[in-house]
Amino acid sequence: MSDATLNAVKEDPDDFAVQIADQIESFILAVTAVSKGDDPDSAVPYLLLEVSQLCLAGGRLGAHEDILPADRYEPDLGPEPDVDDLRERFAALLEPIDVYSEVFDPYEPRKAPVACRISDDLADLVTDLRHGLAHYTAGRTTEAMWWWQFSYFSNWGSTASACLRALQSLVAHVRLDQPLAELDGLDTDEDLSEDALAEQAGQVMAEEIAGPLGLRTV
């Protein structure tokens, strides 16, 4: 589909590009609002919902045929907006449970898990998605769709799925009244083995974080 064709149906709510753009813009707005900390008790459930919906948009992009940009070179968008404030707000809001363990490639044998941060994930997602949204709002719909699809495979898709797993695991630990392994304080720059992660991880009972995070046990 050419750029002219995509732009011709840009306002059609049933159009694929419009639906993806709406989902991405909604994610950015919602996550930015959560980061302000006005409703900290609902932060984790809201994030679980928003990242889940973003993964749906990513899955639709991943299943779609390859989208090719109209031009050989990507137009210059200027400097990227700073997301350090967003990252720092989430780091403070999620401080007890910000760090989690993740394996980047499940098909790479014997790959040791590494420590990641939900706050870093969310900031990275906003950065990638906002880049494509700048193209979309400038009327370069094909460029935006190409960027979102390409970066889904190369970066934000795996970031979103890892972040979703961490959030879902957190909610499950609390709802099932199970102890939660505390990874807060681990150095995310270290290449940690499973033994090192296990050795540094402490035990935090779910009820200790259930109140501040707005989650109740059953």
PDB file of C-alpha atoms in Angstrom:
ATOM      1  CA  MET A   1       0.000   0.000   0.000  1.00  0.00           C
ATOM      2  CA  SER A   2       1.483   3.352  -1.022  1.00  0.00           C
ATOM      3  CA  ASP A   3       1.917   6.341   1.269  1.00  0.00           C
ATOM      4  CA  ALA A   4      -0.730   8.231  -0.692  1.00  0.00           C
ATOM      5  CA  THR A   5      -3.202   5.388  -0.218  1.00  0.00           C
ATOM      6  CA  LEU A   6      -2.507   5.135   3.509  1.00  0.00           C
ATOM      7  CA  ASN A   7      -2.929   8.862   3.956  1.00  0.00           C
ATOM      8  CA  ALA A   8      -6.156   8.815   1.936  1.00  0.00           C
ATOM      9  CA  VAL A   9      -7.746   6.491   4.508  1.00  0.00           C
ATOM     10  CA  LYS A  10      -6.010   8.033   7.491  1.00  0.00           C
ATOM     11  CA  GLU A  11      -9.227   9.141   9.149  1.00  0.00           C
ATOM     12  CA  ASP A  12     -11.028   5.812   8.665  1.00  0.00           C
ATOM     13  CA  PRO A  13     -11.321   4.237  12.160  1.00  0.00           C
ATOM     14  CA  ASP A  14     -11.384   0.777  10.558  1.00  0.00           C
ATOM     15  CA  ASP A  15      -8.072   1.346   8.778  1.00  0.00           C
ATOM     16  CA  PHE A  16      -5.132  -0.713  10.043  1.00  0.00           C
ATOM     17  CA  ALA A  17      -2.738   2.230  10.251  1.00  0.00           C
ATOM     18  CA  VAL A  18      -5.232   4.351  12.167  1.00  0.00           C
ATOM     19  CA  GLN A  19      -5.877   1.561  14.667  1.00  0.00           C
ATOM     20  CA  ILE A  20      -2.160   0.971  15.291  1.00  0.00           C
ATOM     21  CA  ALA A  21      -1.478   4.696  15.655  1.00  0.00           C
ATOM     22  CA  ASP A  22      -4.393   5.058  18.080  1.00  0.00           C
ATOM     23  CA  GLN A  23      -3.148   2.163  20.216  1.00  0.00           C
ATOM     24  CA  ILE A  24       0.380   3.542  20.297  1.00  0.00           C
ATOM     25  CA  GLU A  25      -0.685   7.093  21.100  1.00  0.00           C
ATOM     26  CA  SER A  26      -3.009   5.783  23.818  1.00  0.00           C
ATOM     27  CA  PHE A  27      -0.129   3.803  25.342  1.00  0.00           C
ATOM     28  CA  ILE A  28       2.180   6.828  25.413  1.00  0.00           C
ATOM     29  CA  LEU A  29      -0.463   9.063  26.989  1.00  0.00           C
ATOM     30  CA  ALA A  30      -1.509   6.464  29.571  1.00  0.00           C
ATOM     31  CA  VAL A  31       2.021   5.535  30.620  1.00  0.00           C
ATOM     32  CA  THR A  32       3.002   9.193  30.909  1.00  0.00           C
ATOM     33  CA  ALA A  33      -0.023   9.784  33.124  1.00  0.00           C
ATOM     34  CA  VAL A  34       0.800   6.796  35.360  1.00  0.00           C
ATOM     35  CA  SER A  35       4.399   8.013  35.752  1.00  0.00           C
ATOM     36  CA  LYS A  36       3.170  11.198  37.434  1.00  0.00           C
ATOM     37  CA  GLY A  37       2.265   9.124  40.471  1.00  0.00           C
ATOM     38  CA  ASP A  38      -1.163  10.679  41.039  1.00  0.00           C
ATOM     39  CA  ASP A  39      -2.663   7.222  41.631  1.00  0.00           C
ATOM     40  CA  PRO A  40       0.229   5.053  42.862  1.00  0.00           C
ATOM     41  CA  ASP A  41      -2.088   2.378  44.268  1.00  0.00           C
ATOM     42  CA  SER A  42      -3.223   1.504  40.738  1.00  0.00           C
ATOM     43  CA  ALA A  43       0.136   1.907  38.952  1.00  0.00           C
ATOM     44  CA  VAL A  44       0.966  -1.770  38.453  1.00  0.00           C
ATOM     45  CA  PRO A  45      -2.523  -2.884  37.309  1.00  0.00           C
ATOM     46  CA  TYR A  46      -2.679   0.041  34.868  1.00  0.00           C
ATOM     47  CA  LEU A  47       0.758  -0.782  33.487  1.00  0.00           C
ATOM     48  CA  LEU A  48      -0.181  -4.440  33.110  1.00  0.00           C
ATOM     49  CA  LEU A  49      -3.224  -3.419  31.069  1.00  0.00           C
ATOM     50  CA  GLU A  50      -1.409  -0.858  28.912  1.00  0.00           C
ATOM     51  CA  VAL A  51       1.590  -3.070  28.094  1.00  0.00           C
ATOM     52  CA  SER A  52      -0.781  -5.959  27.295  1.00  0.00           C
ATOM     53  CA  GLN A  53      -2.638  -3.779  24.806  1.00  0.00           C
ATOM     54  CA  LEU A  54       0.633  -2.579  23.289  1.00  0.00           C
ATOM     55  CA  CYS A  55       1.731  -6.190  22.787  1.00  0.00           C
ATOM     56  CA  LEU A  56      -1.495  -6.753  20.852  1.00  0.00           C
ATOM     57  CA  ALA A  57      -0.606  -3.872  18.529  1.00  0.00           C
ATOM     58  CA  GLY A  58       2.870  -5.321  18.142  1.00  0.00           C
ATOM     59  CA  GLY A  59       1.497  -8.739  17.331  1.00  0.00           C
ATOM     60  CA  ARG A  60      -0.673  -7.251  14.616  1.00  0.00           C
ATOM     61  CA  LEU A  61       2.354  -5.459  13.155  1.00  0.00           C
ATOM     62  CA  GLY A  62       4.410  -8.638  13.369  1.00  0.00           C
ATOM     63  CA  ALA A  63       1.796 -10.690  11.528  1.00  0.00           C
ATOM     64  CA  HIS A  64       1.355  -8.045   8.818  1.00  0.00           C
ATOM     65  CA  GLU A  65       3.232  -8.253   5.549  1.00  0.00           C
ATOM     66  CA  ASP A  66       6.440  -6.223   5.328  1.00  0.00           C
ATOM     67  CA  ILE A  67       5.818  -2.493   5.220  1.00  0.00           C
ATOM     68  CA  LEU A  68       8.368  -0.621   3.111  1.00  0.00           C
ATOM     69  CA  PRO A  69       9.034   3.129   3.438  1.00  0.00           C
ATOM     70  CA  ALA A  70       8.289   5.367   0.486  1.00  0.00           C
ATOM     71  CA  ASP A  71      11.763   6.924   0.576  1.00  0.00           C
ATOM     72  CA  ARG A  72      15.168   5.292   0.796  1.00  0.00           C
ATOM     73  CA  TYR A  73      16.288   7.513   3.650  1.00  0.00           C
ATOM     74  CA  GLU A  74      14.314   8.321   6.762  1.00  0.00           C
ATOM     75  CA  PRO A  75      13.456  12.033   7.081  1.00  0.00           C
ATOM     76  CA  ASP A  76      15.273  13.839   9.879  1.00  0.00           C
ATOM     77  CA  LEU A  77      13.035  14.292  12.903  1.00  0.00           C
ATOM     78  CA  GLY A  78      15.531  16.375  14.873  1.00  0.00           C
ATOM     79  CA  PRO A  79      16.592  15.552  18.430  1.00  0.00           C
ATOM     80  CA  GLU A  80      14.634  12.876  20.254  1.00  0.00           C
ATOM     81  CA  PRO A  81      12.538  14.130  23.203  1.00  0.00           C
ATOM     82  CA  ASP A  82      14.161  13.437  26.562  1.00  0.00           C
ATOM     83  CA  VAL A  83      12.636  10.566  28.530  1.00  0.00           C
ATOM     84  CA  ASP A  84      14.955  10.738  31.557  1.00  0.00           C
ATOM     85  CA  ASP A  85      12.233  12.349  33.691  1.00  0.00           C
ATOM     86  CA  LEU A  86       9.821   9.548  32.778  1.00  0.00           C
ATOM     87  CA  ARG A  87      12.444   6.925  33.592  1.00  0.00           C
ATOM     88  CA  GLU A  88      13.272   8.518  36.957  1.00  0.00           C
ATOM     89  CA  ARG A  89       9.630   8.896  37.952  1.00  0.00           C
ATOM     90  CA  PHE A  90       8.978   5.219  37.274  1.00  0.00           C
ATOM     91  CA  ALA A  91      12.167   4.201  39.075  1.00  0.00           C
ATOM     92  CA  ALA A  92      10.913   6.003  42.183  1.00  0.00           C
ATOM     93  CA  LEU A  93       7.329   4.775  41.813  1.00  0.00           C
ATOM     94  CA  LEU A  94       8.338   1.133  41.302  1.00  0.00           C
ATOM     95  CA  GLU A  95      11.398   1.123  43.556  1.00  0.00           C
ATOM     96  CA  PRO A  96      10.532  -2.069  45.503  1.00  0.00           C
ATOM     97  CA  ILE A  97       9.963  -4.148  42.369  1.00  0.00           C
ATOM     98  CA  ASP A  98      11.672  -2.258  39.534  1.00  0.00           C
ATOM     99  CA  VAL A  99      14.422  -4.823  38.885  1.00  0.00           C
ATOM    100  CA  TYR A 100      13.605  -8.235  37.424  1.00  0.00           C
ATOM    101  CA  SER A 101      15.423 -11.110  35.716  1.00  0.00           C
ATOM    102  CA  GLU A 102      15.075 -11.773  31.990  1.00  0.00           C
ATOM    103  CA  VAL A 103      16.571 -13.970  29.266  1.00  0.00           C
ATOM    104  CA  PHE A 104      16.801 -11.962  26.041  1.00  0.00           C
ATOM    105  CA  ASP A 105      16.689 -14.811  23.529  1.00  0.00           C
ATOM    106  CA  PRO A 106      14.842 -17.976  24.619  1.00  0.00           C
ATOM    107  CA  TYR A 107      16.293 -19.853  21.642  1.00  0.00           C
ATOM    108  CA  GLU A 108      19.902 -19.163  22.541  1.00  0.00           C
ATOM    109  CA  PRO A 109      21.053 -22.191  24.579  1.00  0.00           C
ATOM    110  CA  ARG A 110      22.390 -21.785  28.109  1.00  0.00           C
ATOM    111  CA  LYS A 111      22.041 -18.015  28.060  1.00  0.00           C
ATOM    112  CA  ALA A 112      22.262 -16.644  31.592  1.00  0.00           C
ATOM    113  CA  PRO A 113      19.476 -14.292  32.744  1.00  0.00           C
ATOM    114  CA  VAL A 114      20.284 -10.632  33.200  1.00  0.00           C
ATOM    115  CA  ALA A 115      18.823  -8.004  35.497  1.00  0.00           C
ATOM    116  CA  CYS A 116      16.497  -5.471  33.828  1.00  0.00           C
ATOM    117  CA  ARG A 117      14.379  -2.571  35.056  1.00  0.00           C
ATOM    118  CA  ILE A 118      10.727  -1.919  34.321  1.00  0.00           C
ATOM    119  CA  SER A 119      11.444   1.820  34.436  1.00  0.00           C
ATOM    120  CA  ASP A 120      14.075   1.439  31.688  1.00  0.00           C
ATOM    121  CA  ASP A 121      11.708  -0.695  29.629  1.00  0.00           C
ATOM    122  CA  LEU A 122       8.887   1.837  29.766  1.00  0.00           C
ATOM    123  CA  ALA A 123      11.170   4.731  28.844  1.00  0.00           C
ATOM    124  CA  ASP A 124      12.625   2.764  25.936  1.00  0.00           C
ATOM    125  CA  LEU A 125       9.152   1.837  24.695  1.00  0.00           C
ATOM    126  CA  VAL A 126       8.008   5.450  24.738  1.00  0.00           C
ATOM    127  CA  THR A 127      11.149   6.511  22.864  1.00  0.00           C
ATOM    128  CA  ASP A 128      10.680   3.965  20.074  1.00  0.00           C
ATOM    129  CA  LEU A 129       6.954   4.527  19.732  1.00  0.00           C
ATOM    130  CA  ARG A 130       7.167   8.311  19.871  1.00  0.00           C
ATOM    131  CA  HIS A 131       9.670   8.275  16.995  1.00  0.00           C
ATOM    132  CA  GLY A 132       7.134   6.614  14.718  1.00  0.00           C
ATOM    133  CA  LEU A 133       4.329   8.805  16.005  1.00  0.00           C
ATOM    134  CA  ALA A 134       6.263  11.897  14.905  1.00  0.00           C
ATOM    135  CA  HIS A 135       6.235  10.554  11.339  1.00  0.00           C
ATOM    136  CA  TYR A 136       2.551   9.724  11.599  1.00  0.00           C
ATOM    137  CA  THR A 137       1.483  13.157  12.827  1.00  0.00           C
ATOM    138  CA  ALA A 138       3.576  14.733  10.045  1.00  0.00           C
ATOM    139  CA  GLY A 139       1.537  12.790   7.484  1.00  0.00           C
ATOM    140  CA  ARG A 140       4.227  10.208   6.678  1.00  0.00           C
ATOM    141  CA  THR A 141       1.999   7.231   7.465  1.00  0.00           C
ATOM    142  CA  THR A 142       3.977   4.586   5.599  1.00  0.00           C
ATOM    143  CA  GLU A 143       7.198   5.781   7.236  1.00  0.00           C
ATOM    144  CA  ALA A 144       5.546   5.529  10.655  1.00  0.00           C
ATOM    145  CA  MET A 145       4.182   2.060   9.996  1.00  0.00           C
ATOM    146  CA  TRP A 146       7.532   0.881   8.649  1.00  0.00           C
ATOM    147  CA  TRP A 147       9.325   2.218  11.739  1.00  0.00           C
ATOM    148  CA  TRP A 148       6.864   0.676  14.196  1.00  0.00           C
ATOM    149  CA  GLN A 149       7.063  -2.705  12.447  1.00  0.00           C
ATOM    150  CA  PHE A 150      10.856  -2.671  12.063  1.00  0.00           C
ATOM    151  CA  SER A 151      11.501  -1.529  15.631  1.00  0.00           C
ATOM    152  CA  TYR A 152       8.962  -4.062  16.914  1.00  0.00           C
ATOM    153  CA  PHE A 153      11.182  -6.842  15.585  1.00  0.00           C
ATOM    154  CA  SER A 154      14.482  -5.177  16.469  1.00  0.00           C
ATOM    155  CA  ASN A 155      13.754  -3.684  19.893  1.00  0.00           C
ATOM    156  CA  TRP A 156      10.434  -2.698  21.386  1.00  0.00           C
ATOM    157  CA  GLY A 157       8.648  -5.993  20.823  1.00  0.00           C
ATOM    158  CA  SER A 158      11.024  -7.955  23.037  1.00  0.00           C
ATOM    159  CA  THR A 159      11.160  -5.088  25.525  1.00  0.00           C
ATOM    160  CA  ALA A 160       7.374  -4.981  25.820  1.00  0.00           C
ATOM    161  CA  SER A 161       7.022  -8.750  26.180  1.00  0.00           C
ATOM    162  CA  ALA A 162       9.712  -8.884  28.884  1.00  0.00           C
ATOM    163  CA  CYS A 163       8.115  -5.985  30.746  1.00  0.00           C
ATOM    164  CA  LEU A 164       4.693  -7.632  30.458  1.00  0.00           C
ATOM    165  CA  ARG A 165       6.008 -10.889  31.900  1.00  0.00           C
ATOM    166  CA  ALA A 166       7.528  -9.015  34.847  1.00  0.00           C
ATOM    167  CA  LEU A 167       4.301  -7.120  35.550  1.00  0.00           C
ATOM    168  CA  GLN A 168       2.161 -10.248  35.194  1.00  0.00           C
ATOM    169  CA  SER A 169       4.491 -12.164  37.497  1.00  0.00           C
ATOM    170  CA  LEU A 170       4.315  -9.406  40.091  1.00  0.00           C
ATOM    171  CA  VAL A 171       0.527  -9.363  40.072  1.00  0.00           C
ATOM    172  CA  ALA A 172       0.409 -13.157  40.228  1.00  0.00           C
ATOM    173  CA  HIS A 173       2.758 -13.264  43.243  1.00  0.00           C
ATOM    174  CA  VAL A 174       0.559 -10.810  45.108  1.00  0.00           C
ATOM    175  CA  ARG A 175      -2.818 -12.273  44.154  1.00  0.00           C
ATOM    176  CA  LEU A 176      -1.668 -15.798  44.957  1.00  0.00           C
ATOM    177  CA  ASP A 177      -0.092 -14.655  48.234  1.00  0.00           C
ATOM    178  CA  GLN A 178       3.314 -16.087  47.290  1.00  0.00           C
ATOM    179  CA  PRO A 179       6.745 -14.739  48.336  1.00  0.00           C
ATOM    180  CA  LEU A 180       8.377 -12.486  45.780  1.00  0.00           C
ATOM    181  CA  ALA A 181      12.100 -12.699  45.022  1.00  0.00           C
ATOM    182  CA  GLU A 182      13.557  -9.251  45.610  1.00  0.00           C
ATOM    183  CA  LEU A 183      15.926  -8.166  42.836  1.00  0.00           C
ATOM    184  CA  ASP A 184      15.917  -4.481  43.760  1.00  0.00           C
ATOM    185  CA  GLY A 185      19.427  -3.167  44.139  1.00  0.00           C
ATOM    186  CA  LEU A 186      21.058  -5.501  41.631  1.00  0.00           C
ATOM    187  CA  ASP A 187      23.466  -3.852  39.224  1.00  0.00           C
ATOM    188  CA  THR A 188      21.752  -4.023  35.835  1.00  0.00           C
ATOM    189  CA  ASP A 189      25.105  -3.513  34.093  1.00  0.00           C
ATOM    190  CA  GLU A 190      26.438  -6.790  35.442  1.00  0.00           C
ATOM    191  CA  ASP A 191      26.272 -10.027  33.465  1.00  0.00           C
ATOM    192  CA  LEU A 192      24.799 -12.115  36.251  1.00  0.00           C
ATOM    193  CA  SER A 193      24.541 -15.886  36.218  1.00  0.00           C
ATOM    194  CA  GLU A 194      21.587 -17.765  37.662  1.00  0.00           C
ATOM    195  CA  ASP A 195      23.612 -18.586  40.771  1.00  0.00           C
ATOM    196  CA  ALA A 196      24.559 -14.946  41.259  1.00  0.00           C
ATOM    197  CA  LEU A 197      20.957 -13.854  40.864  1.00  0.00           C
ATOM    198  CA  ALA A 198      19.801 -16.475  43.338  1.00  0.00           C
ATOM    199  CA  GLU A 199      22.493 -15.542  45.823  1.00  0.00           C
ATOM    200  CA  GLN A 200      21.672 -11.810  45.732  1.00  0.00           C
ATOM    201  CA  ALA A 201      17.902 -12.233  45.732  1.00  0.00           C
ATOM    202  CA  GLY A 202      16.172 -11.907  49.085  1.00  0.00           C
ATOM    203  CA  GLN A 203      12.642 -12.788  50.123  1.00  0.00           C
ATOM    204  CA  VAL A 204       9.880 -10.180  50.314  1.00  0.00           C
ATOM    205  CA  MET A 205       6.410 -11.297  51.344  1.00  0.00           C
ATOM    206  CA  ALA A 206       3.680 -10.285  48.929  1.00  0.00           C
ATOM    207  CA  GLU A 207       1.662  -8.496  51.575  1.00  0.00           C
ATOM    208  CA  GLU A 208       4.499  -6.043  52.159  1.00  0.00           C
ATOM    209  CA  ILE A 209       4.028  -4.537  48.719  1.00  0.00           C
ATOM    210  CA  ALA A 210       0.348  -5.288  48.133  1.00  0.00           C
ATOM    211  CA  GLY A 211      -0.863  -2.142  49.902  1.00  0.00           C
ATOM    212  CA  PRO A 212       1.411   0.407  48.242  1.00  0.00           C
ATOM    213  CA  LEU A 213       0.775  -1.104  44.818  1.00  0.00           C
ATOM    214  CA  GLY A 214      -2.979  -1.269  45.174  1.00  0.00           C
ATOM    215  CA  LEU A 215      -3.132  -5.045  44.926  1.00  0.00           C
ATOM    216  CA  ARG A 216      -5.050  -7.200  47.368  1.00  0.00           C
ATOM    217  CA  THR A 217      -4.345 -10.766  48.307  1.00  0.00           C
ATOM    218  CA  VAL A 218      -6.983 -13.491  48.106  1.00  0.00           C
TER     219      VAL A 218
END
